[in-house]
PDB file of C-alpha atoms in Angstrom:
ATOM      1  CA  UNK X   1      11.163  -9.063  55.410  1.00 68.00           C
ATOM      2  CA  UNK X   2       9.789 -12.467  54.444  1.00 79.00           C
ATOM      3  CA  UNK X   3      11.899 -15.561  53.857  1.00 84.00           C
ATOM      4  CA  UNK X   4      11.390 -15.216  50.124  1.00 86.00           C
ATOM      5  CA  UNK X   5      12.471 -11.576  50.189  1.00 88.00           C
ATOM      6  CA  UNK X   6      15.683 -12.492  52.006  1.00 89.00           C
ATOM      7  CA  UNK X   7      16.463 -15.229  49.509  1.00 91.00           C
ATOM      8  CA  UNK X   8      15.551 -12.973  46.606  1.00 91.00           C
ATOM      9  CA  UNK X   9      17.995 -10.377  47.922  1.00 91.00           C
ATOM     10  CA  UNK X  10      20.726 -13.016  48.064  1.00 90.00           C
ATOM     11  CA  UNK X  11      19.910 -13.913  44.477  1.00 91.00           C
ATOM     12  CA  UNK X  12      20.101 -10.311  43.263  1.00 91.00           C
ATOM     13  CA  UNK X  13      23.319  -9.844  45.249  1.00 91.00           C
ATOM     14  CA  UNK X  14      24.888 -12.701  43.305  1.00 90.00           C
ATOM     15  CA  UNK X  15      23.481 -11.349  40.036  1.00 89.00           C
ATOM     16  CA  UNK X  16      25.264  -8.047  40.677  1.00 87.00           C
ATOM     17  CA  UNK X  17      28.607  -9.802  40.956  1.00 86.00           C
ATOM     18  CA  UNK X  18      30.789 -10.555  37.972  1.00 72.00           C
ATOM     19  CA  UNK X  19      31.128  -8.578  34.811  1.00 72.00           C
ATOM     20  CA  UNK X  20      28.297  -6.408  33.639  1.00 70.00           C
ATOM     21  CA  UNK X  21      26.989  -7.066  30.138  1.00 67.00           C
ATOM     22  CA  UNK X  22      28.724  -4.699  27.679  1.00 70.00           C
ATOM     23  CA  UNK X  23      27.008  -1.446  26.829  1.00 69.00           C
ATOM     24  CA  UNK X  24      26.285  -1.377  23.092  1.00 67.00           C
ATOM     25  CA  UNK X  25      28.211   1.235  21.133  1.00 70.00           C
ATOM     26  CA  UNK X  26      26.292   4.106  19.647  1.00 69.00           C
ATOM     27  CA  UNK X  27      26.318   4.416  15.910  1.00 68.00           C
ATOM     28  CA  UNK X  28      27.402   7.677  14.319  1.00 69.00           C
ATOM     29  CA  UNK X  29      24.118   8.044  12.478  1.00 76.00           C
ATOM     30  CA  UNK X  30      22.158   8.253  15.724  1.00 75.00           C
ATOM     31  CA  UNK X  31      22.757  11.978  16.218  1.00 76.00           C
ATOM     32  CA  UNK X  32      21.729  12.709  12.642  1.00 78.00           C
ATOM     33  CA  UNK X  33      18.566  10.634  12.980  1.00 78.00           C
ATOM     34  CA  UNK X  34      17.646  12.226  16.306  1.00 77.00           C
ATOM     35  CA  UNK X  35      18.033  15.742  14.953  1.00 76.00           C
ATOM     36  CA  UNK X  36      16.140  14.880  11.772  1.00 78.00           C
ATOM     37  CA  UNK X  37      13.231  13.343  13.682  1.00 76.00           C
ATOM     38  CA  UNK X  38      13.096  16.148  16.232  1.00 73.00           C
ATOM     39  CA  UNK X  39      13.031  18.691  13.413  1.00 73.00           C
ATOM     40  CA  UNK X  40      10.421  16.747  11.441  1.00 74.00           C
ATOM     41  CA  UNK X  41       8.087  16.518  14.420  1.00 66.00           C
ATOM     42  CA  UNK X  42       8.409  20.220  15.159  1.00 62.00           C
ATOM     43  CA  UNK X  43       7.483  21.361  11.662  1.00 60.00           C
ATOM     44  CA  UNK X  44       3.718  21.810  11.409  1.00 58.00           C
ATOM     45  CA  UNK X  45       1.872  21.631   8.118  1.00 60.00           C
ATOM     46  CA  UNK X  46       0.354  24.801   6.689  1.00 63.00           C
ATOM     47  CA  UNK X  47      -3.030  23.135   6.616  1.00 68.00           C
ATOM     48  CA  UNK X  48      -2.886  22.407  10.346  1.00 66.00           C
ATOM     49  CA  UNK X  49      -1.986  26.030  11.069  1.00 62.00           C
ATOM     50  CA  UNK X  50      -4.829  27.244   8.843  1.00 68.00           C
ATOM     51  CA  UNK X  51      -7.355  24.940  10.546  1.00 69.00           C
ATOM     52  CA  UNK X  52      -6.211  25.962  14.030  1.00 65.00           C
ATOM     53  CA  UNK X  53      -6.119  29.647  13.258  1.00 69.00           C
ATOM     54  CA  UNK X  54      -9.365  29.472  11.301  1.00 75.00           C
ATOM     55  CA  UNK X  55     -11.280  28.067  14.254  1.00 77.00           C
ATOM     56  CA  UNK X  56      -9.750  30.631  16.574  1.00 77.00           C
ATOM     57  CA  UNK X  57     -10.649  33.473  14.212  1.00 79.00           C
ATOM     58  CA  UNK X  58     -14.209  32.183  13.899  1.00 82.00           C
ATOM     59  CA  UNK X  59     -14.520  31.946  17.667  1.00 84.00           C
ATOM     60  CA  UNK X  60     -13.210  35.490  18.038  1.00 84.00           C
ATOM     61  CA  UNK X  61     -15.739  36.820  15.490  1.00 84.00           C
ATOM     62  CA  UNK X  62     -18.603  35.089  17.335  1.00 89.00           C
ATOM     63  CA  UNK X  63     -17.464  36.588  20.640  1.00 90.00           C
ATOM     64  CA  UNK X  64     -17.206  40.082  19.152  1.00 88.00           C
ATOM     65  CA  UNK X  65     -20.667  39.817  17.545  1.00 88.00           C
ATOM     66  CA  UNK X  66     -22.234  38.529  20.744  1.00 90.00           C
ATOM     67  CA  UNK X  67     -20.605  41.280  22.773  1.00 88.00           C
ATOM     68  CA  UNK X  68     -21.791  44.013  20.424  1.00 86.00           C
ATOM     69  CA  UNK X  69     -25.308  42.537  20.450  1.00 87.00           C
ATOM     70  CA  UNK X  70     -25.379  42.610  24.255  1.00 88.00           C
ATOM     71  CA  UNK X  71     -24.049  46.174  24.310  1.00 86.00           C
ATOM     72  CA  UNK X  72     -26.683  47.178  21.809  1.00 83.00           C
ATOM     73  CA  UNK X  73     -29.475  45.639  23.918  1.00 83.00           C
ATOM     74  CA  UNK X  74     -28.304  47.345  27.068  1.00 81.00           C
ATOM     75  CA  UNK X  75     -27.958  50.769  25.454  1.00 77.00           C
ATOM     76  CA  UNK X  76     -30.698  53.267  26.349  1.00 69.00           C
ATOM     77  CA  UNK X  77     -33.198  53.921  23.568  1.00 67.00           C
ATOM     78  CA  UNK X  78     -32.627  57.172  21.711  1.00 64.00           C
ATOM     79  CA  UNK X  79     -35.160  59.843  22.823  1.00 63.00           C
ATOM     80  CA  UNK X  80     -37.785  60.671  20.258  1.00 61.00           C
ATOM     81  CA  UNK X  81     -37.346  64.067  18.616  1.00 59.00           C
ATOM     82  CA  UNK X  82     -39.966  66.713  19.217  1.00 62.00           C
ATOM     83  CA  UNK X  83     -39.787  67.917  15.681  1.00 62.00           C
ATOM     84  CA  UNK X  84     -42.935  67.434  13.623  1.00 62.00           C
ATOM     85  CA  UNK X  85     -43.057  64.790  11.022  1.00 67.00           C
ATOM     86  CA  UNK X  86     -41.816  65.728   7.584  1.00 68.00           C
ATOM     87  CA  UNK X  87     -45.216  65.300   5.937  1.00 69.00           C
ATOM     88  CA  UNK X  88     -46.791  67.822   8.370  1.00 72.00           C
ATOM     89  CA  UNK X  89     -44.240  70.445   7.460  1.00 71.00           C
ATOM     90  CA  UNK X  90     -44.863  69.855   3.761  1.00 71.00           C
ATOM     91  CA  UNK X  91     -48.646  70.194   4.275  1.00 74.00           C
ATOM     92  CA  UNK X  92     -48.236  73.425   6.264  1.00 74.00           C
ATOM     93  CA  UNK X  93     -45.995  74.860   3.589  1.00 74.00           C
ATOM     94  CA  UNK X  94     -48.561  73.884   0.960  1.00 72.00           C
ATOM     95  CA  UNK X  95     -51.422  75.754   2.712  1.00 72.00           C
ATOM     96  CA  UNK X  96     -49.212  78.777   3.237  1.00 68.00           C
ATOM     97  CA  UNK X  97     -48.837  79.195  -0.481  1.00 66.00           C
TER      98      UNK X  97
ATOM     99  CA  UNK U   1      11.837  -1.970  20.412  1.00 57.00           C
ATOM    100  CA  UNK U   2      15.632  -2.143  20.300  1.00 75.00           C
ATOM    101  CA  UNK U   3      17.778  -0.230  22.783  1.00 78.00           C
ATOM    102  CA  UNK U   4      19.035   2.120  20.097  1.00 79.00           C
ATOM    103  CA  UNK U   5      15.502   2.937  18.945  1.00 83.00           C
ATOM    104  CA  UNK U   6      14.517   3.643  22.533  1.00 86.00           C
ATOM    105  CA  UNK U   7      17.514   5.896  23.025  1.00 86.00           C
ATOM    106  CA  UNK U   8      16.630   7.733  19.852  1.00 86.00           C
ATOM    107  CA  UNK U   9      13.027   8.166  21.027  1.00 87.00           C
ATOM    108  CA  UNK U  10      14.183   9.481  24.398  1.00 89.00           C
ATOM    109  CA  UNK U  11      16.549  12.010  22.833  1.00 87.00           C
ATOM    110  CA  UNK U  12      13.903  13.202  20.385  1.00 86.00           C
ATOM    111  CA  UNK U  13      11.445  13.694  23.244  1.00 86.00           C
ATOM    112  CA  UNK U  14      14.117  15.487  25.241  1.00 86.00           C
ATOM    113  CA  UNK U  15      14.644  18.025  22.453  1.00 82.00           C
ATOM    114  CA  UNK U  16      10.922  18.465  21.927  1.00 81.00           C
ATOM    115  CA  UNK U  17      10.071  18.929  25.603  1.00 81.00           C
ATOM    116  CA  UNK U  18      13.118  20.946  26.518  1.00 80.00           C
ATOM    117  CA  UNK U  19      10.991  24.065  26.876  1.00 76.00           C
ATOM    118  CA  UNK U  20       8.893  22.323  29.546  1.00 78.00           C
ATOM    119  CA  UNK U  21      11.913  21.845  31.778  1.00 78.00           C
ATOM    120  CA  UNK U  22      12.088  24.447  34.497  1.00 72.00           C
ATOM    121  CA  UNK U  23      15.053  24.848  36.744  1.00 66.00           C
ATOM    122  CA  UNK U  24      13.767  24.298  40.244  1.00 63.00           C
ATOM    123  CA  UNK U  25      15.466  23.679  43.503  1.00 56.00           C
ATOM    124  CA  UNK U  26      15.956  19.969  44.042  1.00 62.00           C
ATOM    125  CA  UNK U  27      15.006  19.023  40.505  1.00 72.00           C
ATOM    126  CA  UNK U  28      18.167  18.881  38.414  1.00 81.00           C
ATOM    127  CA  UNK U  29      18.133  18.282  34.694  1.00 84.00           C
ATOM    128  CA  UNK U  30      19.233  14.655  35.124  1.00 84.00           C
ATOM    129  CA  UNK U  31      16.078  13.838  37.080  1.00 84.00           C
ATOM    130  CA  UNK U  32      13.856  15.497  34.514  1.00 85.00           C
ATOM    131  CA  UNK U  33      15.600  13.589  31.740  1.00 87.00           C
ATOM    132  CA  UNK U  34      15.417  10.301  33.638  1.00 88.00           C
ATOM    133  CA  UNK U  35      11.657  10.754  34.021  1.00 88.00           C
ATOM    134  CA  UNK U  36      11.318  11.327  30.290  1.00 89.00           C
ATOM    135  CA  UNK U  37      13.392   8.179  29.746  1.00 90.00           C
ATOM    136  CA  UNK U  38      11.356   6.153  32.255  1.00 90.00           C
ATOM    137  CA  UNK U  39       8.058   7.196  30.688  1.00 90.00           C
ATOM    138  CA  UNK U  40       9.316   6.360  27.210  1.00 90.00           C
ATOM    139  CA  UNK U  41      10.614   2.951  28.274  1.00 88.00           C
ATOM    140  CA  UNK U  42       7.433   2.090  30.170  1.00 88.00           C
ATOM    141  CA  UNK U  43       5.343   3.050  27.140  1.00 88.00           C
ATOM    142  CA  UNK U  44       7.495   0.822  24.964  1.00 87.00           C
ATOM    143  CA  UNK U  45       7.183  -2.090  27.393  1.00 84.00           C
ATOM    144  CA  UNK U  46       3.417  -1.643  27.630  1.00 83.00           C
ATOM    145  CA  UNK U  47       3.208  -1.650  23.853  1.00 84.00           C
ATOM    146  CA  UNK U  48       4.963  -5.007  23.738  1.00 77.00           C
ATOM    147  CA  UNK U  49       2.330  -6.582  26.033  1.00 69.00           C
ATOM    148  CA  UNK U  50       3.578 -10.096  25.338  1.00 71.00           C
ATOM    149  CA  UNK U  51       5.541 -11.560  28.229  1.00 71.00           C
ATOM    150  CA  UNK U  52       7.894 -14.446  27.589  1.00 71.00           C
ATOM    151  CA  UNK U  53       6.667 -17.631  29.200  1.00 75.00           C
ATOM    152  CA  UNK U  54       9.279 -19.584  31.115  1.00 76.00           C
ATOM    153  CA  UNK U  55       9.018 -23.326  31.605  1.00 78.00           C
ATOM    154  CA  UNK U  56      10.917 -25.607  33.898  1.00 76.00           C
ATOM    155  CA  UNK U  57      12.677 -27.271  30.941  1.00 79.00           C
ATOM    156  CA  UNK U  58      14.091 -23.896  29.821  1.00 81.00           C
ATOM    157  CA  UNK U  59      16.092 -23.422  33.011  1.00 84.00           C
ATOM    158  CA  UNK U  60      19.763 -24.249  33.359  1.00 86.00           C
ATOM    159  CA  UNK U  61      21.158 -26.215  36.301  1.00 88.00           C
ATOM    160  CA  UNK U  62      22.216 -23.039  38.113  1.00 88.00           C
ATOM    161  CA  UNK U  63      18.861 -21.383  37.545  1.00 89.00           C
ATOM    162  CA  UNK U  64      17.069 -24.448  38.894  1.00 88.00           C
ATOM    163  CA  UNK U  65      19.159 -24.356  42.055  1.00 88.00           C
ATOM    164  CA  UNK U  66      18.332 -20.697  42.599  1.00 90.00           C
ATOM    165  CA  UNK U  67      14.651 -21.345  42.034  1.00 88.00           C
ATOM    166  CA  UNK U  68      14.671 -24.170  44.547  1.00 88.00           C
ATOM    167  CA  UNK U  69      16.548 -21.980  47.013  1.00 89.00           C
ATOM    168  CA  UNK U  70      13.963 -19.200  46.705  1.00 89.00           C
ATOM    169  CA  UNK U  71      10.868 -21.325  47.207  1.00 87.00           C
ATOM    170  CA  UNK U  72      12.023 -24.008  49.626  1.00 83.00           C
ATOM    171  CA  UNK U  73      13.197 -23.286  53.128  1.00 76.00           C
ATOM    172  CA  UNK U  74      15.904 -25.807  53.665  1.00 70.00           C
ATOM    173  CA  UNK U  75      18.231 -25.596  50.691  1.00 73.00           C
ATOM    174  CA  UNK U  76      21.568 -23.775  50.977  1.00 83.00           C
ATOM    175  CA  UNK U  77      22.705 -20.807  48.879  1.00 86.00           C
ATOM    176  CA  UNK U  78      23.504 -22.109  45.382  1.00 87.00           C
ATOM    177  CA  UNK U  79      26.975 -21.682  43.946  1.00 86.00           C
ATOM    178  CA  UNK U  80      25.674 -20.802  40.496  1.00 84.00           C
ATOM    179  CA  UNK U  81      27.579 -18.219  38.443  1.00 87.00           C
ATOM    180  CA  UNK U  82      26.475 -14.560  38.386  1.00 88.00           C
ATOM    181  CA  UNK U  83      25.529 -15.005  34.722  1.00 88.00           C
ATOM    182  CA  UNK U  84      23.194 -17.894  35.502  1.00 88.00           C
ATOM    183  CA  UNK U  85      21.823 -15.950  38.442  1.00 90.00           C
ATOM    184  CA  UNK U  86      21.166 -12.968  36.209  1.00 90.00           C
ATOM    185  CA  UNK U  87      19.277 -15.295  33.869  1.00 90.00           C
ATOM    186  CA  UNK U  88      16.820 -16.502  36.503  1.00 91.00           C
ATOM    187  CA  UNK U  89      16.415 -12.974  37.873  1.00 92.00           C
ATOM    188  CA  UNK U  90      15.676 -11.741  34.346  1.00 90.00           C
ATOM    189  CA  UNK U  91      13.190 -14.548  33.729  1.00 90.00           C
ATOM    190  CA  UNK U  92      11.253 -13.778  36.894  1.00 92.00           C
ATOM    191  CA  UNK U  93      11.341 -10.016  36.326  1.00 92.00           C
ATOM    192  CA  UNK U  94      10.028 -10.509  32.793  1.00 89.00           C
ATOM    193  CA  UNK U  95       6.772 -11.822  34.261  1.00 89.00           C
ATOM    194  CA  UNK U  96       6.083  -8.525  36.043  1.00 91.00           C
ATOM    195  CA  UNK U  97       4.350  -5.451  34.680  1.00 91.00           C
ATOM    196  CA  UNK U  98       6.697  -2.715  33.369  1.00 90.00           C
ATOM    197  CA  UNK U  99       6.184  -0.566  36.487  1.00 92.00           C
ATOM    198  CA  UNK U 100       6.801  -3.451  38.889  1.00 93.00           C
ATOM    199  CA  UNK U 101       9.836  -4.581  36.933  1.00 92.00           C
ATOM    200  CA  UNK U 102      11.267  -1.088  37.004  1.00 92.00           C
ATOM    201  CA  UNK U 103      10.892  -0.608  40.736  1.00 94.00           C
ATOM    202  CA  UNK U 104      12.391  -4.015  41.582  1.00 94.00           C
ATOM    203  CA  UNK U 105      15.255  -3.538  39.128  1.00 93.00           C
ATOM    204  CA  UNK U 106      16.091  -0.146  40.556  1.00 93.00           C
ATOM    205  CA  UNK U 107      15.850  -1.171  44.203  1.00 94.00           C
ATOM    206  CA  UNK U 108      17.127  -4.736  44.216  1.00 93.00           C
ATOM    207  CA  UNK U 109      19.526  -4.847  41.284  1.00 91.00           C
ATOM    208  CA  UNK U 110      20.811  -1.283  41.148  1.00 90.00           C
ATOM    209  CA  UNK U 111      20.466  -0.827  44.918  1.00 92.00           C
ATOM    210  CA  UNK U 112      18.743   2.539  44.678  1.00 93.00           C
ATOM    211  CA  UNK U 113      17.058   3.916  47.767  1.00 94.00           C
ATOM    212  CA  UNK U 114      13.360   4.802  47.856  1.00 95.00           C
ATOM    213  CA  UNK U 115      14.308   8.483  47.621  1.00 93.00           C
ATOM    214  CA  UNK U 116      16.408   7.841  44.529  1.00 92.00           C
ATOM    215  CA  UNK U 117      13.616   5.841  42.895  1.00 93.00           C
ATOM    216  CA  UNK U 118      11.169   8.677  43.538  1.00 92.00           C
ATOM    217  CA  UNK U 119      13.554  11.089  41.846  1.00 88.00           C
ATOM    218  CA  UNK U 120      14.059   8.825  38.847  1.00 89.00           C
ATOM    219  CA  UNK U 121      10.431   7.844  38.327  1.00 89.00           C
ATOM    220  CA  UNK U 122       8.511  10.781  39.728  1.00 87.00           C
ATOM    221  CA  UNK U 123       6.402   8.425  41.888  1.00 90.00           C
ATOM    222  CA  UNK U 124       5.982   9.317  45.544  1.00 92.00           C
ATOM    223  CA  UNK U 125       7.657   7.364  48.347  1.00 92.00           C
ATOM    224  CA  UNK U 126       4.661   5.339  49.578  1.00 94.00           C
ATOM    225  CA  UNK U 127       3.818   4.349  46.005  1.00 95.00           C
ATOM    226  CA  UNK U 128       7.364   3.127  45.423  1.00 94.00           C
ATOM    227  CA  UNK U 129       7.268   1.062  48.636  1.00 95.00           C
ATOM    228  CA  UNK U 130       3.867  -0.428  47.846  1.00 95.00           C
ATOM    229  CA  UNK U 131       4.901  -1.274  44.276  1.00 95.00           C
ATOM    230  CA  UNK U 132       8.101  -2.915  45.495  1.00 94.00           C
ATOM    231  CA  UNK U 133       6.218  -4.930  48.115  1.00 94.00           C
ATOM    232  CA  UNK U 134       3.589  -6.123  45.666  1.00 95.00           C
ATOM    233  CA  UNK U 135       6.139  -6.825  42.969  1.00 94.00           C
ATOM    234  CA  UNK U 136       8.187  -9.063  45.272  1.00 94.00           C
ATOM    235  CA  UNK U 137       5.021 -10.883  46.272  1.00 94.00           C
ATOM    236  CA  UNK U 138       4.275 -11.499  42.591  1.00 94.00           C
ATOM    237  CA  UNK U 139       7.839 -12.682  42.080  1.00 93.00           C
ATOM    238  CA  UNK U 140       7.314 -15.183  44.841  1.00 93.00           C
ATOM    239  CA  UNK U 141       4.141 -16.531  43.278  1.00 92.00           C
ATOM    240  CA  UNK U 142       5.833 -16.759  39.855  1.00 91.00           C
ATOM    241  CA  UNK U 143       8.757 -18.633  41.391  1.00 90.00           C
ATOM    242  CA  UNK U 144       6.449 -20.998  43.252  1.00 90.00           C
ATOM    243  CA  UNK U 145       4.389 -21.628  40.140  1.00 88.00           C
ATOM    244  CA  UNK U 146       7.502 -22.349  38.126  1.00 86.00           C
ATOM    245  CA  UNK U 147       8.799 -24.657  40.817  1.00 85.00           C
ATOM    246  CA  UNK U 148       5.495 -26.543  40.895  1.00 83.00           C
ATOM    247  CA  UNK U 149       5.856 -27.232  37.174  1.00 76.00           C
ATOM    248  CA  UNK U 150       8.753 -29.475  38.100  1.00 69.00           C
ATOM    249  CA  UNK U 151       6.476 -31.895  39.880  1.00 56.00           C
ATOM    250  CA  UNK U 152       3.926 -31.982  37.075  1.00 53.00           C
TER     251      UNK U 152
END
C-alpha cells in the first residue's frame, strides 16, 4: 500500500465516523407511480404486435413455400403412361366406322 | 436524477425483469436486485457526464488540512470533523468515473470486501481489485493537482 493509500484510508476512516446523513423519507405516491410505470411499460401497442406477428407470419410463409419447392424438385418425375394419345384413339374410331 | 427518481427506476426495472431472476445456489435475490440497482445508478451517472470542478478556494479549512495530509509526507493527521472529511472525500470521488467511484465507495467507505463487491456489482474479483487500484491512483493525481492549485 502506498503512502497516499494509507493516508486516504485514514481520511475515509474519519469520514465514516459521526452521524450518517439522514435517509430521505419515501413519499406515499412512490408505490403508485412505480406500479403505474411498470404497467405502462409492459403494455404493448396493437400496432407493434401486428408488425411483429406480421413479419413472423411472412417469414413462415416464405419458409413453407421454399420447402415445398425443394420437395417438388426432389420428387421423382411421374412415369409416362403407355396409353396412346387421345387423338390416335379418335382417329382409329373414325376409320372403324 | 434525484434519489427518489432513481429508486423508482430501480423498482420499475425490478418488476419488469423479475421473470429473468432465477433462483440459483449462491445468488440470492438481494444480489440480483443490487446488480439491477448498480446498473441503473451507473447508467444515470454516465448520463450526467458533467463532473463538478473543485477549486482550492472552494475548500474549507478542514478539507484543506486533509488535502495537505494526503499529498505531503510530513503533516500529521488533521483533526477536522467527520462532516468536513466527508466533504473532501466526496469532492475527490466526484472526479472519478461512475465505476471507479462505486468501487472505492464500496471498499473504502462502506468497508466491503472484494468478494462482497463482486456480489453487488457482478464484476469478477481481479476486475474489482484493478479498478480499486486505478481509482486510488486517480484520486492521488486529483488530490495532487488540487494541492498544486494552491501555489498558483
